[in-house]
Amino acid sequence: MSNYFTDEYTFLSEFKSRLERRYIIELKDASIRQKYHVLGEMVSEVIAKNWLETNLELHDIDHKEVYYFSMEFLMGRLITNNIMNLGLRDTIEKAFAMEDLDLNAIEHYESDAGLGNGGLGRLAACFLDSIASMGYPGFGNGIRYRYGLFEQKIEDGYQVEKPDDWLKEGYVWEVRKEEEAVLIPFGGYVSFEDGNAVYYPDEQIHAVPYDVPVVGNHNGMVTSLRLWNAEPTDKRPPHLNAFEYDTEIRRISGFLYPDDATREGKVLRIKQQYFFSAAGVQNIVRKHMAKYNDLSTLPDKIVIQINDTHPSLVIAELMRLLVDDYHIDWEQAWTITTNTCAYTNHTILAEALEKWPVDIFEPVLPRIYQIIEEINRRFCKGLLDSNYPQETVTKLAIIADGVVKMAHLAIVGSFSVNGVAALHTDILKNIEMRDFNTLYPEKFNNKTNGITHRRWLLHSNPELSAILDMVSDNWVYDPMELQKLVKKATTKKYRALIKKMKLAKKKALAERIYDEQGIELDPSSIFDIQVKRLHEYKRQLMNALHIMYVYNKLKSDADFKANYVPHSFIFGAKAASGYYFAKKVIKLINTIAHKVNQDPDTNELLKVVFVENYNVTYAESIMPACDLSEQISTASKEASGTGNMKFMMNGAITIGTLDGANVEIAELVGEDNIVLFGLTSDEVNSRYENGGYQPLDVYHNHVDLRLVIDQLTNGFFEDVDKEEFREISDRLLQQDHYFVLEDFESYRQAHERANELYKDEEAWFKASIINIAKSGYFSSDRTIRQYAEEIWNIEPLK
Ligand SMILES: *Cc1c(COP(=O)(O)O)cnc(C)c1O
């Protein structure tokens, strides 16, 4: 295979010639789309060579590898990453400069692979990047959704969801591997013949893999993300015609559920989960048998990381294959399975812990259900034999009260159970999963999340990268080197450099916002940003109420106004399509924005923007442009957060609660370099234990807050019906499960401290530099090394 990237002339001549051959067009007349496709193809060919070499090497050597099973991979755009990691950027840019072409514009043509909702899916994407870049043998396993996370429009202040038709022009990076398709059975019945279970499914579905390359950074390594596509077979159930059958099947890989905390469409969701879990496991077992012809060695060669409970059916499917197809006795099969699987917990929100009603689950997966029953029977018997009281056994059972508890299956069937930040793991061990931790103390461990500094710093913030190059020549390979910046925090020179970088990134974001939404932001104002999924526990509502408070003060209190540094409050968030309350909060933020942005009394000092369609690519320009990062979840609710890390790495200062990884950020940077407020996790939990609190007391005792709450329903917002926000005010006053009112005063004071800190330019940029310097810990390279060494027991290739 030829490499056309040796120099700009070779590249350009091939680029032109391909446009002519493929699109019958000359470069000067070619569209962005045509140029994008030709460039993508040429880059893919370079990848292909490394990819084949990586695969051949992995095939030949004896080694252990990890499979990261996740229902979501929020990959974003690949073109920039691929060009950067292969070191092709220089050549392309030089060539394009000769023809006056803009590489950025061409890159922007690629749509995000939005196969995820938020943090959980983005974590999986960052992990793949670290795995490949550090040379670990590891693969992703997921679903090739025909439609990813919806595209968000804002119309009249409301969220409107448009389908994300990301595959409409094909996807240059993927490779269909039809030869490796597997069959996935559903429905039907099981009969016992000569003591063996024989499963007669109603229907079989083809799972066809599409491999997406994961390109390591300058190391020649290319691993794969395998995404399974559901396709029909000849075995069609009699009650459906061919068209109905085809439609039905394709729904299984049809769309991503637009929610990461609740669920709907139970049967389809169970089918999706089993579909990609079973396909992945079959693929692994087949490969392992071809190479080693002995399944007892599976745990020595393979580890499956289960990302949240969505893929926990791998445990039952592996048992099914070992026991039914390979006739391995139950005990040995169980040893193999539990030594192969490891589980990551992502949430303690009760509504997000998956439980499937037996009457729905069993008919869809009859054999899998039997296997889970048997796992449960043996597990409960073991507990009773060790004299655990019946009450505890019922509490820990995998099947109880007519539901299958996926988290319990995952814990019982795995050798490792990890939380995603120190505080989260503590809560798991001591509160949520306390009994399991007593039972299996050796299983529980922490792996604090991370983010790939290559995408979130090197690629999205070249200006900052250039400054870091002055301090270390190896920070890209060893992000802990960023610590060297600590001693620069006291130098005027570096503070000035960081200030300049920040201003440039804020200008760039302001321009994008102006172009897309027509709202003008002052780049010298504080960019105070909260971008993340919209959820009550994340408390965008508290932020919105505080902005209303600020607006009221600016209108009524001259001292306050004189002291106030201009602020631009920026929000970005998608709300799950069925999450009514979250959508109301979006409407509220937009209503506030509409009112305050137009008020000439205040709009030099206060602007509010809700950016449309927040996604990975948008995040790449938002993170570097932030001064103050809003990480304000109710303590104990945010397992880790990763947005907090992206902001920190780009020099933002966090205003936040002691929740998730904020706790570790605070420990690293010290109290002077973060703005903390609010109830602690222990305080929150003790309030829950004592029956909550009285939001009405807060309302009556806090004059300024009372005014804000009243304004929700007293006609203050002229453009909307007085009742528009009634539910918001009712929920705050009646239950306020997330302590918005309780934490408000402390949050208000925190904002005042941030305002004062910003005025002290020296202190502010010193804090900013310390944040960047300490952010190396949050590189996903560190996280992946810990998984590799402490859970997976795998080693990088040479
Ligand atoms: C990082 C990221 C998230 C996660 O943000 P949190 O603040 O940790 O919830 C969500 N969505 C996108 C697009 C991201 O890049």
Coordinates of C-alpha atoms and ligand atoms in Angstrom, one line a residue, residues 74 117-120 122 451 456 531-533 537-538 614-617 619-620 623 630-631 638 640-644 646-647, ligand 1:
L74 CA -19.5 8.9 22.6
N117 CA -25.7 10.1 26.1
G118 CA -23.1 11.8 28.2
G119 CA -20.3 11.0 30.6
L120 CA -20.5 7.2 30.6
R122 CA -17.5 9.6 26.6
I451 CA -10.2 12.0 30.2
W456 CA -9.2 17.6 25.5
V531 CA -22.4 22.0 30.2
K532 CA -23.6 18.4 30.9
R533 CA -26.8 16.4 30.6
Y537 CA -29.3 16.2 40.5
K538 CA -26.9 18.2 38.5
Y614 CA -24.2 20.4 23.1
N615 CA -22.0 17.5 21.9
V616 CA -18.4 16.3 21.9
T617 CA -17.3 18.6 19.1
A619 CA -17.3 20.6 24.0
E620 CA -14.0 20.9 22.3
M623 CA -13.8 23.6 27.6
E630 CA -20.0 24.8 37.4
Q631 CA -19.9 21.4 39.1
E638 CA -22.5 12.6 40.8
S640 CA -17.4 11.2 39.3
G641 CA -18.0 13.6 36.5
T642 CA -15.5 14.1 33.7
G643 CA -16.6 17.5 32.5
N644 CA -15.0 18.8 35.6
K646 CA -11.8 18.7 31.0
F647 CA -12.4 22.2 32.3
Ligands
LIG1 C1 -17.5 15.1 29.1 C2 -18.8 15.1 28.5 C3 -19.9 14.8 29.3 C4 -19.9 14.5 30.8 O1 -20.0 15.7 31.5 P1 -20.2 15.7 33.0 O2 -20.1 17.2 33.4 O3 -19.2 14.9 33.7 O4 -21.6 15.2 33.3 C5 -21.2 14.9 28.7 N1 -21.3 15.2 27.4 C6 -20.3 15.5 26.6 C7 -20.5 15.8 25.2 C8 -19.0 15.4 27.1 O5 -17.9 15.7 26.3

